[in-house]
PDB file of C-alpha atoms in Angstrom:
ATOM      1  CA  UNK A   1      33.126 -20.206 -43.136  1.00 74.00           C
ATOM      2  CA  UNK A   2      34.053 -21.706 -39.668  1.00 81.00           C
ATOM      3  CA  UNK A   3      35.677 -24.079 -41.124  1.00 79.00           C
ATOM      4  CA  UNK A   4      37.934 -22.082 -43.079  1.00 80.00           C
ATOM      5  CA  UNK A   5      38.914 -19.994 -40.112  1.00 84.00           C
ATOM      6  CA  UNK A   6      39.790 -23.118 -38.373  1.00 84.00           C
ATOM      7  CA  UNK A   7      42.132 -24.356 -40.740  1.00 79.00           C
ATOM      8  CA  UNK A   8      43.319 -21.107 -40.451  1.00 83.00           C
ATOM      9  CA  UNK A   9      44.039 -21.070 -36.775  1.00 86.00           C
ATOM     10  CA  UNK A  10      45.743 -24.818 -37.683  1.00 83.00           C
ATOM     11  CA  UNK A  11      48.040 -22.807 -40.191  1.00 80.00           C
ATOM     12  CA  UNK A  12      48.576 -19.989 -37.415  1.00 83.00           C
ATOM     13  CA  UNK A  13      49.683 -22.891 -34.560  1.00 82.00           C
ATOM     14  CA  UNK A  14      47.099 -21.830 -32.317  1.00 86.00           C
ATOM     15  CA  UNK A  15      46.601 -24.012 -29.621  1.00 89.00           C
ATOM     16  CA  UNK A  16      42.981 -25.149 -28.781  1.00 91.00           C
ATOM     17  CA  UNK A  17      43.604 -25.170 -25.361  1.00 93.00           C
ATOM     18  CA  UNK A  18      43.826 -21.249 -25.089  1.00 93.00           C
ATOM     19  CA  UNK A  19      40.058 -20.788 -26.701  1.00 94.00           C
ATOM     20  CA  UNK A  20      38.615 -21.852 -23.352  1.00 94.00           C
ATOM     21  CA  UNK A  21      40.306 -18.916 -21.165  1.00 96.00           C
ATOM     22  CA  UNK A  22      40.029 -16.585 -24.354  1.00 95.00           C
ATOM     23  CA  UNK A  23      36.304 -17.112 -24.225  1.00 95.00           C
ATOM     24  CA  UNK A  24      35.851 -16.604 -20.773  1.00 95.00           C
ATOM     25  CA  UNK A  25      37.235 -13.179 -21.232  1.00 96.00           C
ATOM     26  CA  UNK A  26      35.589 -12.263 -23.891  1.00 95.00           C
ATOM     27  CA  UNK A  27      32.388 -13.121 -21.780  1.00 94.00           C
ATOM     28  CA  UNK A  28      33.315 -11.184 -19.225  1.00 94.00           C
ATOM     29  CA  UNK A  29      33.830  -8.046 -20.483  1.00 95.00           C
ATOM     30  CA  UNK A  30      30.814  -8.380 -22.367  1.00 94.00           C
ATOM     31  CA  UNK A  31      28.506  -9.048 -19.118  1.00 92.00           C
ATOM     32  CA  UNK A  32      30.641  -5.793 -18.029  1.00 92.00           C
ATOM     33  CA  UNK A  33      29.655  -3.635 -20.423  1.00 92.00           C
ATOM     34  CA  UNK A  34      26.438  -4.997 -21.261  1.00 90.00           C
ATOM     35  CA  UNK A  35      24.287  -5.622 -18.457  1.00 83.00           C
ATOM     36  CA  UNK A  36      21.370  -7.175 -19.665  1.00 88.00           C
ATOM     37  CA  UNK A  37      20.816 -10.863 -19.675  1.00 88.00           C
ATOM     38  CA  UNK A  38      19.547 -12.049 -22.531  1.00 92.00           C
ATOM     39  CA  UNK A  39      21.638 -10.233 -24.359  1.00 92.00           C
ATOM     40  CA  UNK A  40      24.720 -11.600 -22.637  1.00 91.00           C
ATOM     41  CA  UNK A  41      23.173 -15.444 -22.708  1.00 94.00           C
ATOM     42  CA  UNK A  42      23.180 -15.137 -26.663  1.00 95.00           C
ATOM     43  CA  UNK A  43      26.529 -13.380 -26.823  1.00 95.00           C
ATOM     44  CA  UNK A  44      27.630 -16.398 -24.880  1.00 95.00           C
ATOM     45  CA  UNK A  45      26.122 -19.116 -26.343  1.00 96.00           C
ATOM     46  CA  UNK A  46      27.122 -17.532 -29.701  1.00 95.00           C
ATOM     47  CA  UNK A  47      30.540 -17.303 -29.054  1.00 95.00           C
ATOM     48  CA  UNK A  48      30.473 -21.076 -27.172  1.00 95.00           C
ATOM     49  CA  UNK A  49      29.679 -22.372 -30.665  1.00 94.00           C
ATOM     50  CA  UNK A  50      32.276 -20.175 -32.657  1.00 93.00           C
ATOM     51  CA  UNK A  51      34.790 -22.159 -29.999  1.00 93.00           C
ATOM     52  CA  UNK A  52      33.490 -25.698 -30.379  1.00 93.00           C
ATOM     53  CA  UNK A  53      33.462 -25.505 -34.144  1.00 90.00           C
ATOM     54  CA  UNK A  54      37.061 -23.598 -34.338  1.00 91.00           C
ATOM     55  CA  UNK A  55      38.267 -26.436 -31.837  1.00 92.00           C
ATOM     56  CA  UNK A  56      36.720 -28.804 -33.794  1.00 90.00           C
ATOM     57  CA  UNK A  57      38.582 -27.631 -37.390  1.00 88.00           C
ATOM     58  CA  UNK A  58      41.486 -27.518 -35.241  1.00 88.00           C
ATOM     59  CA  UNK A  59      41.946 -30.853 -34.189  1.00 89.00           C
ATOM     60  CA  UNK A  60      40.770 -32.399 -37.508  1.00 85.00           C
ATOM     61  CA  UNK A  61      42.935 -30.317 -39.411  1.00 81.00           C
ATOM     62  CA  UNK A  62      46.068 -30.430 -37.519  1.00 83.00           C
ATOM     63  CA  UNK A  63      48.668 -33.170 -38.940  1.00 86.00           C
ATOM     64  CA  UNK A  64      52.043 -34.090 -38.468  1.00 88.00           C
ATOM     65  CA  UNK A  65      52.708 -32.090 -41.726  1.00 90.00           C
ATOM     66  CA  UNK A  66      50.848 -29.241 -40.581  1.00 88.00           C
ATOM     67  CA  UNK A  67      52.959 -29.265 -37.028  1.00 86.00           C
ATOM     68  CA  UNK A  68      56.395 -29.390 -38.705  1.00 89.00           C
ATOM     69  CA  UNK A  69      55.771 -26.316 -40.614  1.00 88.00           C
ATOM     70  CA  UNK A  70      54.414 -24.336 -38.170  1.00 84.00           C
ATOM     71  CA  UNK A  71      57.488 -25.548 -36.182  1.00 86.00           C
ATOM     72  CA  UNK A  72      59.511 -24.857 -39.359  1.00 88.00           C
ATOM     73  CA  UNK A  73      61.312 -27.948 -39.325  1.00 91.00           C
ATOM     74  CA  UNK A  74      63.000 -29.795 -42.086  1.00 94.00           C
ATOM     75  CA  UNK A  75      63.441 -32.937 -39.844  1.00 95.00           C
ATOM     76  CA  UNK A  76      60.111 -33.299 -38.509  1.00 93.00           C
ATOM     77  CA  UNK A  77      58.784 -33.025 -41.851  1.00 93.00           C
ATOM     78  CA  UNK A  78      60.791 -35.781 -43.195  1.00 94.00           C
ATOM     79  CA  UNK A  79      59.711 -37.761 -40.034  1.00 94.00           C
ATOM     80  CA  UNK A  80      56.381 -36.857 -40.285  1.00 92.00           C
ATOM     81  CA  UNK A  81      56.741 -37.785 -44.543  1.00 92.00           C
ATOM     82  CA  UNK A  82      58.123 -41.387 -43.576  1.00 91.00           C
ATOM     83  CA  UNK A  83      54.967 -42.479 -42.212  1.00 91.00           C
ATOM     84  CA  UNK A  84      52.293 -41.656 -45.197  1.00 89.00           C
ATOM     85  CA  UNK A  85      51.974 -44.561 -47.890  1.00 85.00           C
ATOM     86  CA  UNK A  86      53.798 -44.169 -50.851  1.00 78.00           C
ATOM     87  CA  UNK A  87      50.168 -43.566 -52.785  1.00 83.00           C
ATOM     88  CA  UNK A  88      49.352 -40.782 -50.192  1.00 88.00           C
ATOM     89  CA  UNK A  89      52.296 -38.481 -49.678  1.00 88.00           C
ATOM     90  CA  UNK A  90      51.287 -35.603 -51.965  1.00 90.00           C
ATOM     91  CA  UNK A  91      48.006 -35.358 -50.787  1.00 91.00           C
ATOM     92  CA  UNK A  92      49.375 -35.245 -47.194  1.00 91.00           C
ATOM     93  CA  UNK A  93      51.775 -32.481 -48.686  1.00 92.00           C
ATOM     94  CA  UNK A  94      48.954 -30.995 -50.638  1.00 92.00           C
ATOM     95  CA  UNK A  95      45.310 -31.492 -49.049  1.00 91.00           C
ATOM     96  CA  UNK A  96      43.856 -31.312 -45.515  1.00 87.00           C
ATOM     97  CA  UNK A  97      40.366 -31.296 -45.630  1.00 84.00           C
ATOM     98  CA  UNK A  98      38.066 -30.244 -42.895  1.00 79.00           C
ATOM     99  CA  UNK A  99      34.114 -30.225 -43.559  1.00 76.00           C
ATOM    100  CA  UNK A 100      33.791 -28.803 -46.996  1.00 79.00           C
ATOM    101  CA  UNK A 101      36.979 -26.393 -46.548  1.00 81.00           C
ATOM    102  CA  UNK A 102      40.768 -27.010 -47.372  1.00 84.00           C
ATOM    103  CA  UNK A 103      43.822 -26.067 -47.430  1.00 84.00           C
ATOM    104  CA  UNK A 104      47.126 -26.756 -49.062  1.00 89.00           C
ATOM    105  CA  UNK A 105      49.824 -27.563 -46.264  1.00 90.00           C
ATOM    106  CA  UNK A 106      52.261 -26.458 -49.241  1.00 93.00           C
ATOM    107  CA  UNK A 107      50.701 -23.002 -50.280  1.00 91.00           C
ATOM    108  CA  UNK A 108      50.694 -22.331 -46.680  1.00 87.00           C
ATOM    109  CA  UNK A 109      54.352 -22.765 -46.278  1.00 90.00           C
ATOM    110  CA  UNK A 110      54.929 -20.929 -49.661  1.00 91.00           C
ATOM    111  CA  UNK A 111      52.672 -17.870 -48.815  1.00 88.00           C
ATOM    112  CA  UNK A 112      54.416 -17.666 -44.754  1.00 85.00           C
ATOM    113  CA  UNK A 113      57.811 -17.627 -46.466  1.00 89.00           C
ATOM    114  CA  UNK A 114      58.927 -20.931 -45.217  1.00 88.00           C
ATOM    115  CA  UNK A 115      61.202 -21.474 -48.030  1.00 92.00           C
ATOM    116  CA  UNK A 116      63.749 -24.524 -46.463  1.00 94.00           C
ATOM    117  CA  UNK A 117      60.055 -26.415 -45.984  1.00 94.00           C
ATOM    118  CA  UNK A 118      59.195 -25.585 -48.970  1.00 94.00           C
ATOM    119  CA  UNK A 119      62.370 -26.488 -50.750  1.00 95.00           C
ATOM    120  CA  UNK A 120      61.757 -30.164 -48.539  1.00 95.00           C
ATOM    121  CA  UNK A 121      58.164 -30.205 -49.878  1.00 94.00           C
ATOM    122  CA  UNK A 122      58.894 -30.004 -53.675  1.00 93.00           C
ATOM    123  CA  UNK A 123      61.983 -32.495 -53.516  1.00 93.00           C
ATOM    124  CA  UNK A 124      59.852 -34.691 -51.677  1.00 91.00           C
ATOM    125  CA  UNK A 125      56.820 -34.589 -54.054  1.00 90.00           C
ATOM    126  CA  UNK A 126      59.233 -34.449 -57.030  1.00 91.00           C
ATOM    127  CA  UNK A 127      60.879 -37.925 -56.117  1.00 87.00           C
ATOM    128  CA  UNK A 128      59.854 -40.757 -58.362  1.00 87.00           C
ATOM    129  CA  UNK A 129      58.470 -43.497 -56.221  1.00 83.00           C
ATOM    130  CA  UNK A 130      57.851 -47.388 -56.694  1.00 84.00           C
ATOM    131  CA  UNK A 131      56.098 -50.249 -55.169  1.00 80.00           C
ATOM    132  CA  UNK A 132      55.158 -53.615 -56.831  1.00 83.00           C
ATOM    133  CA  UNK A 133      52.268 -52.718 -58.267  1.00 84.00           C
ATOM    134  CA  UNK A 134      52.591 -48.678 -59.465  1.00 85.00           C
ATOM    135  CA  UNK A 135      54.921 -45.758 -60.102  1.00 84.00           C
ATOM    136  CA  UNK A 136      54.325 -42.291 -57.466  1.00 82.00           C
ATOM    137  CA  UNK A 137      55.720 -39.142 -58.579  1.00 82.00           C
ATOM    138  CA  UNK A 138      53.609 -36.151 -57.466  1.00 82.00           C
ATOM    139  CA  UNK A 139      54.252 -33.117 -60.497  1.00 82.00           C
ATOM    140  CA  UNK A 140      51.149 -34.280 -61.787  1.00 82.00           C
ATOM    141  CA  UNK A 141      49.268 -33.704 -58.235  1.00 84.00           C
ATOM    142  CA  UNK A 142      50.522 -29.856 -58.313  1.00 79.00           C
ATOM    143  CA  UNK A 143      49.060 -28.471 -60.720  1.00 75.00           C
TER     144      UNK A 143
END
């Protein structure tokens, strides 16, 4: 379940360097409306491990693909597209995988509206690849 609200945050563009100060806060007030101690030592150590796991998902599941539709960028999709191996780039348009969760870069972008990335996406995976060995073209990896 943590996980999935990571990958989450990773969709949302959260950056895990405002959990630290969110925390605090949330600590805080708690200790200020909540005087006892033990109480307050579990709400904190509680929420602690909420952060380190959500961090965690965070920096696992955040990839170049992941960063360039948040950012909604054609362009820094297509950069980020260049560097996956021929063999890889629908799962990297398809898949992140953090723990035992996932989610689909691409039915993020669909469900958030994103439709130029989205457009990008499909003509990318769509494009009938070669190498020496194999041909890529990643319909089949859709549905």
């Amino acid at each position: 379940e943590m996980s999935a609200l990571g990958l989450k945050h990773v969709g949302f563009g959260i950056p895990t360097d405002l959990f630290t100060p969110f925390i605090t806060a949330c600590i805080q007030v708690f200790r200020k409306f909540c005087p006892k101690d033990q109480a307050s030592e579990a709400f904190e150590w509680a929420l602690i491990l909420v952060g380190v796991v959500l961090v965690r998902a965070i920096k696992e599941g955040s990839t170049v693909v992941m960063t360039a539709i948040n950012a909604n960028n054609v362009k820094a999709l297509q950069k980020a597209l260049a560097a996956a191996p021929r063999g890889e780039r629908a799962t990297w348009l398809l898949h992140i995988q953090v723990g035992d969760q996932f989610i689909s870069p691409f039915v993020w972008a669909l469900e958030n509206g994103s439709e130029t990335i989205c457009r990008a996406m499909l003509k990318d995976l769509l494009i009938i690849r070669a190498d020496r060995a194999k041909y890529y073209y990643g319909a089949e990896d859709l549905f």
